[in-house]
Amino acid sequence: MSPSTVALFGALALLGLAARGKRPRDASLGLTAAGFVDEARSAPGTTSFRRLANDENSDARRHADVGARGRSDAVRWTIHAKGPLLALLVLAGLAPPGALAFEAVVAMLLIALICVLTLLSLYHAPFLPWYLARRVTIPLGLPRISFYIAGAGPMPWLKDASGGAALAAALAVLSKPRHDAKAASWIEQQLADDAKLAAAGVVAYGLLAASRGELERARTLLESAFTMEAKDSPALARRVALDWLVADHAARGRWRALLKRVEGREGDLSHSARLIVGAAARELGEPSPHDLTLKIAWLRSDHRRRARPLLERALLKPRILYASQRVAPPPAPPPAEPPVAEDALEHALALHLHWLSAAPELLGRHPSRLTNLCAAWDAAFAGDALRERLDARIQALALNDSADRRAHGFRRLICADLAMLAERAEVAITALSRVDDPDSVSREVAAELRRRLLEEVERASAELGRRVDEKRALTAIEEWSEWTTLRRLCERAAALGGLEVRRLIFPQVHRDTCGHAVWLWNKRDEHAISMPVFHWLLREAEAVGDEAAIELQRKNTNAKSG
């Protein structure tokens, strides 16, 4: 037998052994517990907090995503390579003895094929550390080992290898049955020692906050990861954050917010999260995937036994193909209110107490009820019953005061109370300003709400600017958290106050936050957390029509990190 024939037999045997290996199941670290949420762990003073385990990656991701397809692709190429090798083997066996030129060609083809397979294996090698961490150390709850293994390879973290390592370690902490405070502190110290913070590190901080039961902080941090630029935000970090947010919305029954959260990001969802999103769409009567698609998502998720009730419930709902097929639900009945009393003051007090004790979102869905409450107080203040009672009380206590002065103070307290109620229920100022009478309680409540929103934003912005002037640096995550808190306050004020409030708060916010972002960029090289600030300021400047700020922020957003 010729040497080339022997070499071909050996290569074919090796490829046969390689191809005989079982193709790995598309494993998921998934959403761990009934309904994909762990309700068993709770912290003092909080409700049971959720645990989103880690991530679920499909084999369809490209090289910029996680390397879950690495091994399966290598096996697939190996299987496909057996055909050419077998053909070469047959040709070499049929070649007449002494056909040196023919055997040389066969040998060259063999060497070329082996080189191609070697390059393919090297292509997937950078994904191996994350693959080992995801499959082995994270499910076993080994944070430190996960940290070092996941940080050993450049993929899938791109430029944020240290943040990716911390994210893997945070996922390992979530895999534990209880929060590991010592491991969490160690991970946070590793992140603090790192020179720069990017999206993977922010997601790691968010997961650790969730593990501690600080759910509101976890939501804020994980949502903020999506504001970073794509080059600073690995696809895997976004997927982990999005999966946790999906599980959190599902745990609270916020199906509508869940669909809004994933809109335009369906490609970043794991299989378990896709099942939840499909079930949410069926629950709300929105366009949803086919039954077979839901079943496939269920089959490819890790927690099939726990997810089966969710799948069965979704399959019982009729599928909507197009938005035009949606059937509008019947309007909710208006909330019940106490009967109208003959005395205007008694009626206003009863109505006031009723809405203070009601759920804020109920009043938010019916803002007209707040204007009705304001009208009830208008009637109470217009009558004589309040002043008569105040006058009787003043005489009984022998106070040197007047009923009119006391009534004025009581009115201010009521308006402040109603403004707090409007803020909790997220009732827009425009809903309160529709009353024509400028001296009405509704107008006064709108002015009080506007004042509260402005003061809240201005206070946070001034504190940020003062700290920058004094050069009092915080850790990168605290700098990012402070900015994120201020941004959420601004967006909330704009949502409730409209363009008027947005224009009022912009000058100070622009001055303080721009100085803060420039400081982070120039002095601390925190480019990943300062560039989103410039982009947000540019959008706000365009919204309020500030030409000078638009020109400045366009320059800032075109800046390149070194």
Coordinates of C-alpha atoms in Angstrom, one line a residue:
M1 CA 0.0 0.0 0.0
S2 CA 1.4 3.4 -0.9
P3 CA 2.3 6.0 1.7
S4 CA -0.5 8.3 0.6
T5 CA -3.0 5.5 1.0
V6 CA -1.8 4.8 4.5
A7 CA -2.0 8.5 5.4
L8 CA -5.5 8.7 4.1
F9 CA -6.6 5.6 6.1
G10 CA -5.2 7.2 9.2
A11 CA -6.8 10.5 8.7
L12 CA -10.2 8.9 8.0
A13 CA -9.9 6.8 11.2
L14 CA -9.2 9.9 13.2
L15 CA -12.1 11.8 11.7
G16 CA -14.3 8.8 12.4
L17 CA -13.4 8.9 16.0
A18 CA -14.0 12.6 16.2
A19 CA -17.3 12.5 14.4
R20 CA -18.5 9.7 16.7
G21 CA -18.6 12.1 19.6
K22 CA -22.1 13.1 20.6
R23 CA -23.1 16.5 19.4
P24 CA -23.6 18.6 22.5
R25 CA -27.2 19.6 23.5
D26 CA -27.8 23.3 23.3
A27 CA -27.5 23.6 27.0
S28 CA -29.0 26.5 28.9
L29 CA -28.2 27.8 32.3
G30 CA -31.6 29.2 31.8
L31 CA -34.2 30.5 34.2
T32 CA -34.1 28.4 37.3
A33 CA -37.2 27.7 39.3
A34 CA -41.0 27.4 38.9
G35 CA -42.1 29.8 36.3
F36 CA -38.4 30.4 35.6
V37 CA -38.1 32.4 38.9
D38 CA -36.6 31.3 42.1
E39 CA -39.1 32.2 44.8
A40 CA -37.5 30.2 47.6
R41 CA -34.8 32.7 48.5
S42 CA -35.8 35.7 50.4
A43 CA -34.1 38.5 52.3
P44 CA -35.2 40.4 55.4
G45 CA -37.5 43.2 54.5
T46 CA -38.0 42.2 50.9
T47 CA -40.2 39.9 49.0
S48 CA -38.8 36.6 47.6
F49 CA -36.3 37.6 45.1
R50 CA -35.8 36.1 41.7
R51 CA -32.9 34.3 40.4
L52 CA -32.2 34.3 36.7
A53 CA -29.6 31.8 36.0
N54 CA -27.3 32.5 33.4
D55 CA -27.6 32.3 29.6
E56 CA -28.8 30.2 26.8
N57 CA -27.1 30.4 23.5
S58 CA -28.3 28.9 20.2
D59 CA -26.0 27.4 17.6
A60 CA -27.1 30.1 15.2
R61 CA -25.0 32.9 16.6
R62 CA -22.2 34.3 14.6
H63 CA -18.6 34.7 15.8
A64 CA -19.4 38.0 17.5
D65 CA -21.7 36.1 19.8
V66 CA -21.0 33.3 22.3
G67 CA -19.2 30.2 21.1
A68 CA -21.9 27.7 21.7
R69 CA -21.7 26.5 18.1
G70 CA -18.0 25.9 18.3
R71 CA -18.0 22.2 19.0
S72 CA -21.1 21.4 16.9
D73 CA -19.6 23.2 13.9
A74 CA -16.3 21.3 14.3
V75 CA -18.1 18.0 14.4
R76 CA -20.2 19.0 11.4
W77 CA -17.1 19.9 9.4
T78 CA -15.5 16.7 10.5
I79 CA -18.4 14.7 9.2
H80 CA -18.4 16.6 5.9
A81 CA -14.7 16.1 5.6
K82 CA -15.1 12.3 5.6
G83 CA -16.6 12.3 2.1
P84 CA -13.6 14.0 0.4
L85 CA -11.2 11.9 2.4
L86 CA -13.0 8.7 1.4
A87 CA -12.9 9.8 -2.3
L88 CA -9.2 10.5 -2.0
L89 CA -8.7 7.1 -0.4
V90 CA -10.5 5.3 -3.3
L91 CA -8.5 7.2 -5.9
A92 CA -5.2 6.5 -4.1
G93 CA -6.1 2.8 -3.9
L94 CA -7.0 2.6 -7.6
A95 CA -3.9 4.4 -8.7
P96 CA -1.4 2.2 -10.5
P97 CA 1.9 1.5 -8.8
G98 CA 4.5 4.0 -9.6
A99 CA 2.1 6.8 -10.3
L100 CA 4.1 9.2 -8.3
A101 CA 2.6 12.4 -9.8
F102 CA -0.9 11.2 -9.0
E103 CA 0.1 10.3 -5.4
A104 CA 1.8 13.6 -5.0
V105 CA -1.5 15.4 -6.0
V106 CA -3.4 13.2 -3.5
A107 CA -0.9 14.0 -0.7
M108 CA -1.2 17.7 -1.4
L109 CA -5.0 17.6 -1.3
L110 CA -4.8 15.7 2.0
I111 CA -2.4 18.2 3.5
A112 CA -4.7 21.1 2.3
L113 CA -7.7 19.4 3.9
I114 CA -5.9 18.9 7.2
C115 CA -4.8 22.5 7.2
V116 CA -8.4 23.7 6.7
L117 CA -9.6 21.5 9.6
T118 CA -6.8 22.9 11.7
L119 CA -7.8 26.4 10.9
L120 CA -11.4 25.7 11.8
S121 CA -10.4 24.3 15.2
L122 CA -8.2 27.4 15.8
Y123 CA -11.2 29.6 14.8
H124 CA -13.3 28.1 17.6
A125 CA -10.5 27.8 20.2
P126 CA -11.1 31.3 21.7
F127 CA -14.6 30.2 22.7
L128 CA -13.4 27.2 24.6
P129 CA -12.9 28.9 28.1
W130 CA -16.4 30.3 28.1
Y131 CA -17.8 27.0 26.9
L132 CA -16.1 25.2 29.9
A133 CA -17.3 27.9 32.3
R134 CA -20.9 27.8 31.0
R135 CA -21.1 24.0 31.0
V136 CA -19.1 23.1 34.1
T137 CA -18.1 25.6 36.7
I138 CA -21.1 28.0 36.6
P139 CA -23.7 25.2 37.1
L140 CA -21.5 23.9 40.0
G141 CA -21.6 27.3 41.7
L142 CA -17.8 27.9 41.5
P143 CA -17.4 31.7 41.2
R144 CA -13.6 32.0 41.4
I145 CA -12.9 29.2 39.0
S146 CA -15.5 30.6 36.6
F147 CA -13.9 34.0 36.8
Y148 CA -10.5 32.7 35.8
I149 CA -11.7 30.3 33.2
A150 CA -14.1 32.7 31.5
G151 CA -11.4 35.4 31.5
A152 CA -8.8 33.2 29.9
G153 CA -10.2 33.6 26.3
P154 CA -11.0 36.7 24.3
M155 CA -14.4 35.5 23.1
P156 CA -17.2 36.2 23.5
W157 CA -16.3 39.3 25.6
L158 CA -14.4 41.2 22.9
K159 CA -12.7 44.1 24.7
D160 CA -14.3 43.5 28.1
A161 CA -12.6 40.3 29.1
S162 CA -12.4 41.2 32.8
G163 CA -16.0 42.3 32.9
G164 CA -17.0 39.0 31.2
A165 CA -15.0 37.0 33.7
A166 CA -16.9 38.9 36.5
L167 CA -20.2 38.2 34.8
A168 CA -19.4 34.5 34.7
A169 CA -18.5 34.5 38.4
A170 CA -21.8 36.4 39.1
L171 CA -23.7 33.7 37.3
A172 CA -22.0 31.1 39.4
V173 CA -23.1 33.0 42.5
L174 CA -26.7 32.9 41.3
S175 CA -26.3 29.1 40.8
K176 CA -25.8 28.7 44.5
P177 CA -28.9 27.9 46.6
R178 CA -28.1 30.9 48.8
H179 CA -26.4 34.2 48.3
D180 CA -22.7 34.0 48.8
A181 CA -21.7 37.4 50.3
K182 CA -18.0 36.5 50.5
A183 CA -17.9 35.5 46.8
A184 CA -19.9 38.6 45.8
S185 CA -17.6 40.9 47.6
W186 CA -14.6 39.3 45.9
I187 CA -16.2 39.7 42.5
E188 CA -17.0 43.4 43.2
Q189 CA -13.4 43.9 44.3
Q190 CA -12.1 42.4 41.1
L191 CA -14.3 44.8 39.1
A192 CA -13.3 47.8 41.2
D193 CA -9.6 47.0 40.6
D194 CA -10.1 46.9 36.9
A195 CA -9.2 50.1 35.0
K196 CA -12.4 50.4 33.0
L197 CA -16.1 49.5 33.3
A198 CA -18.2 48.3 30.4
A199 CA -21.5 46.5 29.8
A200 CA -20.4 43.1 31.0
G201 CA -19.2 44.5 34.3
V202 CA -22.5 46.5 34.7
V203 CA -24.5 43.3 34.1
A204 CA -22.3 41.5 36.7
Y205 CA -23.1 44.1 39.3
G206 CA -26.8 43.8 38.4
L207 CA -26.8 40.1 38.9
L208 CA -25.0 40.4 42.2
A209 CA -27.6 42.9 43.3
A210 CA -30.3 40.5 42.4
S211 CA -28.6 37.8 44.3
R212 CA -28.6 40.0 47.4
G213 CA -32.3 40.7 46.9
E214 CA -31.8 44.4 45.8
L215 CA -34.2 44.0 42.9
E216 CA -34.8 47.6 42.1
R217 CA -31.0 48.2 41.8
A218 CA -30.7 45.1 39.7
R219 CA -33.4 46.3 37.3
T220 CA -31.8 49.7 37.0
L221 CA -28.3 48.3 36.3
L222 CA -29.4 45.6 33.9
E223 CA -31.6 48.0 31.9
S224 CA -28.7 50.6 31.8
A225 CA -26.5 48.1 30.0
F226 CA -28.6 48.6 26.8
T227 CA -27.7 52.3 26.7
M228 CA -24.0 51.5 26.0
E229 CA -22.5 51.4 22.6
A230 CA -22.3 48.1 20.8
K231 CA -18.5 48.0 20.9
D232 CA -18.6 48.2 24.7
S233 CA -21.5 45.8 25.0
P234 CA -20.9 42.1 24.1
A235 CA -23.9 40.3 22.8
L236 CA -23.7 37.7 25.6
A237 CA -23.9 40.4 28.3
R238 CA -27.0 41.9 26.6
R239 CA -28.6 38.4 26.4
V240 CA -28.0 37.7 30.1
A241 CA -29.4 41.1 31.1
L242 CA -32.5 40.7 28.8
D243 CA -33.2 37.2 30.1
W244 CA -33.2 38.4 33.7
L245 CA -35.5 41.3 32.9
V246 CA -37.9 38.9 31.0
A247 CA -38.0 36.6 34.0
D248 CA -38.5 39.5 36.4
H249 CA -41.4 40.9 34.4
A250 CA -43.0 37.5 34.2
A251 CA -42.6 36.9 37.9
R252 CA -44.6 40.2 38.5
G253 CA -47.2 39.4 35.9
R254 CA -46.2 42.5 33.8
W255 CA -46.8 40.9 30.4
R256 CA -47.3 44.2 28.6
A257 CA -44.1 45.6 29.9
L258 CA -42.4 42.4 29.1
L259 CA -43.3 42.6 25.4
K260 CA -42.3 46.2 25.3
R261 CA -38.9 45.4 26.8
V262 CA -38.0 42.8 24.2
E263 CA -39.4 44.7 21.2
G264 CA -36.7 44.7 18.5
R265 CA -34.5 42.4 20.6
E266 CA -36.0 39.0 19.9
G267 CA -32.7 37.8 18.5
D268 CA -31.0 38.3 21.8
L269 CA -33.4 36.0 23.7
S270 CA -32.5 32.5 25.0
H271 CA -34.9 29.6 24.3
S272 CA -36.5 29.8 27.7
A273 CA -37.0 33.6 27.4
R274 CA -38.5 33.1 23.9
L275 CA -41.0 30.7 25.4
I276 CA -42.0 33.3 28.1
V277 CA -42.3 36.0 25.5
G278 CA -44.5 33.8 23.3
A279 CA -46.7 32.9 26.3
A280 CA -47.0 36.6 27.1
A281 CA -48.1 37.4 23.6
R282 CA -50.7 34.6 23.8
E283 CA -51.9 35.9 27.2
L284 CA -52.4 39.4 25.8
G285 CA -53.9 38.4 22.5
E286 CA -51.0 39.8 20.5
P287 CA -49.4 38.4 17.4
S288 CA -47.5 35.3 18.6
P289 CA -45.3 32.5 17.3
H290 CA -46.7 29.2 15.9
D291 CA -47.4 26.4 18.3
L292 CA -44.5 24.4 16.8
T293 CA -42.2 27.3 17.5
L294 CA -43.2 27.4 21.2
K295 CA -42.8 23.7 21.5
I296 CA -39.3 23.9 20.0
A297 CA -38.4 26.7 22.4
W298 CA -39.7 24.5 25.2
L299 CA -37.7 21.5 24.0
R300 CA -34.5 23.5 23.7
S301 CA -34.8 25.0 27.2
D302 CA -33.2 23.4 30.2
H303 CA -36.1 23.5 32.5
R304 CA -38.7 21.6 30.5
R305 CA -40.5 20.1 33.5
R306 CA -41.0 23.5 35.2
A307 CA -41.9 25.2 32.0
R308 CA -44.5 22.7 30.8
P309 CA -47.4 24.4 32.6
L310 CA -46.5 27.7 30.9
L311 CA -46.3 26.0 27.5
E312 CA -49.7 24.2 28.0
R313 CA -51.4 27.4 29.1
A314 CA -50.0 29.3 26.1
L315 CA -51.1 26.5 23.7
L316 CA -54.7 26.8 25.0
K317 CA -54.8 30.4 23.9
P318 CA -55.8 31.2 20.3
R319 CA -52.9 32.4 18.1
I320 CA -53.1 35.8 16.6
L321 CA -51.2 36.1 13.3
Y322 CA -51.6 39.9 12.6
A323 CA -52.2 42.9 14.7
S324 CA -55.4 43.6 12.8
Q325 CA -56.8 40.3 14.2
R326 CA -56.6 41.5 17.8
V327 CA -59.8 41.6 19.7
A328 CA -59.9 44.6 22.0
P329 CA -60.7 43.5 25.6
P330 CA -63.8 44.9 27.2
P331 CA -63.2 48.1 29.0
A332 CA -62.5 47.7 32.7
P333 CA -65.3 49.0 34.9
P334 CA -64.6 52.3 36.6
P335 CA -63.4 51.9 40.1
A336 CA -66.0 52.1 42.8
E337 CA -66.0 55.3 45.0
P338 CA -67.8 56.1 48.2
P339 CA -71.3 57.5 47.8
V340 CA -71.7 61.3 47.6
A341 CA -72.4 62.8 51.1
E342 CA -74.6 65.8 51.7
D343 CA -71.7 67.6 53.4
A344 CA -69.1 68.7 50.8
L345 CA -66.3 68.4 53.3
E346 CA -67.2 64.9 54.4
H347 CA -67.5 63.8 50.8
A348 CA -64.0 65.2 49.9
L349 CA -62.5 63.6 53.0
A350 CA -64.1 60.2 52.2
L351 CA -62.9 60.4 48.6
H352 CA -59.5 61.5 49.6
L353 CA -59.1 58.6 52.0
H354 CA -60.4 56.1 49.4
W355 CA -57.7 57.0 46.8
L356 CA -54.9 57.2 49.3
S357 CA -55.6 53.6 50.3
A358 CA -56.1 52.4 46.7
A359 CA -53.4 51.0 44.4
P360 CA -51.6 53.8 42.6
E361 CA -51.8 52.1 39.2
L362 CA -55.6 52.1 39.5
L363 CA -55.7 55.8 39.7
G364 CA -53.1 56.0 36.9
R365 CA -55.5 54.1 34.6
H366 CA -58.3 56.6 35.5
P367 CA -56.7 60.0 35.8
S368 CA -60.1 61.7 35.5
R369 CA -60.8 60.4 39.0
L370 CA -58.1 62.6 40.4
T371 CA -59.6 65.6 38.8
N372 CA -62.9 64.6 40.3
L373 CA -61.2 64.5 43.7
C374 CA -59.8 67.9 43.1
A375 CA -63.2 69.2 42.2
A376 CA -64.6 67.7 45.5
W377 CA -62.0 69.7 47.4
D378 CA -63.0 72.8 45.4
A379 CA -66.5 72.3 46.6
A380 CA -65.3 71.7 50.2
F381 CA -63.2 74.9 50.3
A382 CA -65.9 77.0 48.7
G383 CA -68.5 76.1 51.4
D384 CA -68.7 77.4 55.0
A385 CA -68.5 74.1 56.7
L386 CA -64.7 74.0 56.9
R387 CA -64.4 77.5 58.3
E388 CA -67.1 77.0 60.8
R389 CA -65.4 73.9 62.1
L390 CA -62.0 75.6 62.2
D391 CA -63.5 78.6 64.0
A392 CA -65.1 76.3 66.6
R393 CA -61.9 74.5 67.1
I394 CA -59.9 77.7 67.5
Q395 CA -62.4 79.0 70.1
A396 CA -62.4 75.8 72.0
L397 CA -58.6 75.8 72.3
A398 CA -58.4 79.6 72.9
L399 CA -56.0 80.1 70.1
N400 CA -55.0 83.5 68.8
D401 CA -55.6 82.6 65.2
S402 CA -58.1 83.0 62.4
A403 CA -60.1 80.4 60.5
D404 CA -59.1 81.8 57.1
R405 CA -55.4 81.4 57.9
R406 CA -55.9 77.8 59.1
A407 CA -58.0 77.0 56.1
H408 CA -55.3 78.3 53.8
G409 CA -52.7 76.1 55.5
F410 CA -55.1 73.1 55.3
R411 CA -55.5 73.7 51.6
R412 CA -51.7 73.7 51.1
L413 CA -51.5 70.3 52.9
I414 CA -54.3 68.8 50.8
C415 CA -52.7 70.0 47.6
A416 CA -49.3 68.6 48.6
D417 CA -51.0 65.3 49.4
L418 CA -52.7 65.2 46.1
A419 CA -49.5 66.0 44.2
M420 CA -47.8 63.1 46.0
L421 CA -50.8 60.9 45.0
A422 CA -50.5 62.1 41.3
E423 CA -46.8 61.4 41.3
R424 CA -47.2 57.9 42.7
A425 CA -49.9 57.1 40.1
E426 CA -47.9 58.8 37.3
V427 CA -50.7 61.1 36.3
A428 CA -49.4 63.7 33.8
I429 CA -49.6 67.4 34.6
T430 CA -51.6 68.0 31.5
A431 CA -54.4 65.9 32.9
L432 CA -54.6 68.3 35.9
S433 CA -54.2 71.5 33.9
R434 CA -57.4 71.1 31.8
V435 CA -59.5 72.9 34.4
D436 CA -60.3 76.5 33.2
D437 CA -60.3 78.1 36.7
P438 CA -56.7 79.2 37.5
D439 CA -57.6 79.2 41.3
S440 CA -58.8 75.6 41.3
V441 CA -57.3 72.8 43.4
S442 CA -56.5 70.9 40.3
R443 CA -54.3 73.8 38.9
E444 CA -52.6 74.1 42.3
V445 CA -51.9 70.4 42.4
A446 CA -50.4 70.6 38.9
A447 CA -48.1 73.5 40.0
E448 CA -47.1 71.5 43.2
L449 CA -46.3 68.4 41.1
R450 CA -44.2 70.5 38.7
R451 CA -42.3 72.0 41.6
R452 CA -41.6 68.5 43.1
L453 CA -40.3 67.1 39.8
L454 CA -38.1 70.1 39.2
E455 CA -36.6 70.1 42.7
E456 CA -35.9 66.4 42.5
V457 CA -34.0 66.6 39.3
E458 CA -32.2 69.8 40.2
R459 CA -31.1 68.4 43.6
A460 CA -29.6 65.3 42.0
S461 CA -28.0 67.3 39.2
A462 CA -26.5 69.8 41.6
E463 CA -25.0 67.1 43.8
L464 CA -23.4 65.5 40.7
G465 CA -21.9 68.8 39.5
R466 CA -20.7 69.7 43.0
R467 CA -18.9 66.4 43.3
V468 CA -17.2 66.9 39.9
D469 CA -16.1 70.4 40.9
E470 CA -14.6 69.0 44.1
K471 CA -13.0 66.1 42.2
R472 CA -14.5 63.6 44.6
A473 CA -14.2 60.4 42.6
L474 CA -16.3 57.3 43.2
T475 CA -15.9 53.8 41.9
A476 CA -16.8 53.3 38.2
I477 CA -20.1 51.5 39.0
E478 CA -21.1 54.2 41.5
E479 CA -20.4 56.9 39.0
W480 CA -22.5 55.0 36.5
S481 CA -25.3 54.4 39.0
E482 CA -25.5 58.0 40.0
W483 CA -25.8 59.1 36.3
T484 CA -28.4 56.4 35.7
T485 CA -30.4 57.6 38.6
L486 CA -30.3 61.1 37.4
R487 CA -31.3 60.0 33.9
R488 CA -34.3 58.1 35.2
L489 CA -35.4 61.2 37.2
C490 CA -35.2 63.3 34.1
E491 CA -37.1 60.9 32.0
R492 CA -39.8 60.5 34.6
A493 CA -40.1 64.3 35.0
A494 CA -40.4 64.6 31.2
A495 CA -43.0 61.9 31.1
L496 CA -45.2 63.6 33.7
G497 CA -44.4 67.2 33.0
G498 CA -44.2 67.2 29.2
L499 CA -42.0 69.3 27.0
E500 CA -42.3 72.3 29.4
V501 CA -40.6 70.5 32.3
R502 CA -38.1 69.0 29.9
R503 CA -37.0 72.4 28.8
L504 CA -36.8 73.8 32.3
I505 CA -34.5 71.0 33.6
F506 CA -32.3 70.8 30.6
P507 CA -29.9 73.7 31.1
Q508 CA -28.7 72.6 34.6
V509 CA -28.7 68.9 33.7
H510 CA -26.7 69.6 30.6
R511 CA -24.1 71.6 32.4
D512 CA -23.6 69.2 35.3
T513 CA -23.8 65.9 33.4
C514 CA -21.7 67.1 30.5
G515 CA -19.0 68.2 32.9
H516 CA -19.3 64.8 34.7
A517 CA -18.9 62.8 31.4
V518 CA -16.0 64.9 30.2
W519 CA -14.3 64.3 33.5
L520 CA -14.8 60.6 33.2
W521 CA -13.5 60.6 29.6
N522 CA -10.5 62.8 30.0
K523 CA -9.2 62.2 33.5
R524 CA -10.4 58.6 34.2
D525 CA -10.5 57.0 30.7
E526 CA -14.0 55.6 31.4
H527 CA -15.0 55.9 27.8
A528 CA -17.7 53.1 27.9
I529 CA -19.7 54.9 30.6
S530 CA -19.2 58.4 29.5
M531 CA -20.2 58.1 25.8
P532 CA -23.8 57.1 26.6
V533 CA -24.1 60.4 28.5
F534 CA -23.1 62.3 25.4
H535 CA -25.6 60.5 23.3
W536 CA -28.4 61.1 25.8
L537 CA -27.6 64.8 26.0
L538 CA -27.6 65.1 22.3
R539 CA -31.1 63.6 22.1
E540 CA -32.3 65.9 24.8
A541 CA -30.8 68.9 23.2
E542 CA -32.5 68.1 19.9
A543 CA -35.8 67.6 21.7
V544 CA -35.7 71.0 23.4
G545 CA -34.1 72.8 20.5
D546 CA -30.9 74.0 22.1
E547 CA -28.6 74.6 19.1
A548 CA -25.4 75.3 21.1
A549 CA -25.8 72.1 23.1
I550 CA -26.6 70.2 19.9
E551 CA -23.3 71.4 18.3
L552 CA -21.3 70.5 21.4
Q553 CA -22.7 67.1 21.9
R554 CA -22.3 66.2 18.2
K555 CA -18.6 66.9 18.7
N556 CA -18.5 64.8 21.9
T557 CA -20.3 61.8 20.3
N558 CA -17.8 61.8 17.4
A559 CA -14.9 61.5 19.8
K560 CA -12.8 58.4 19.6
S561 CA -11.4 56.4 22.5
G562 CA -7.7 55.9 22.4

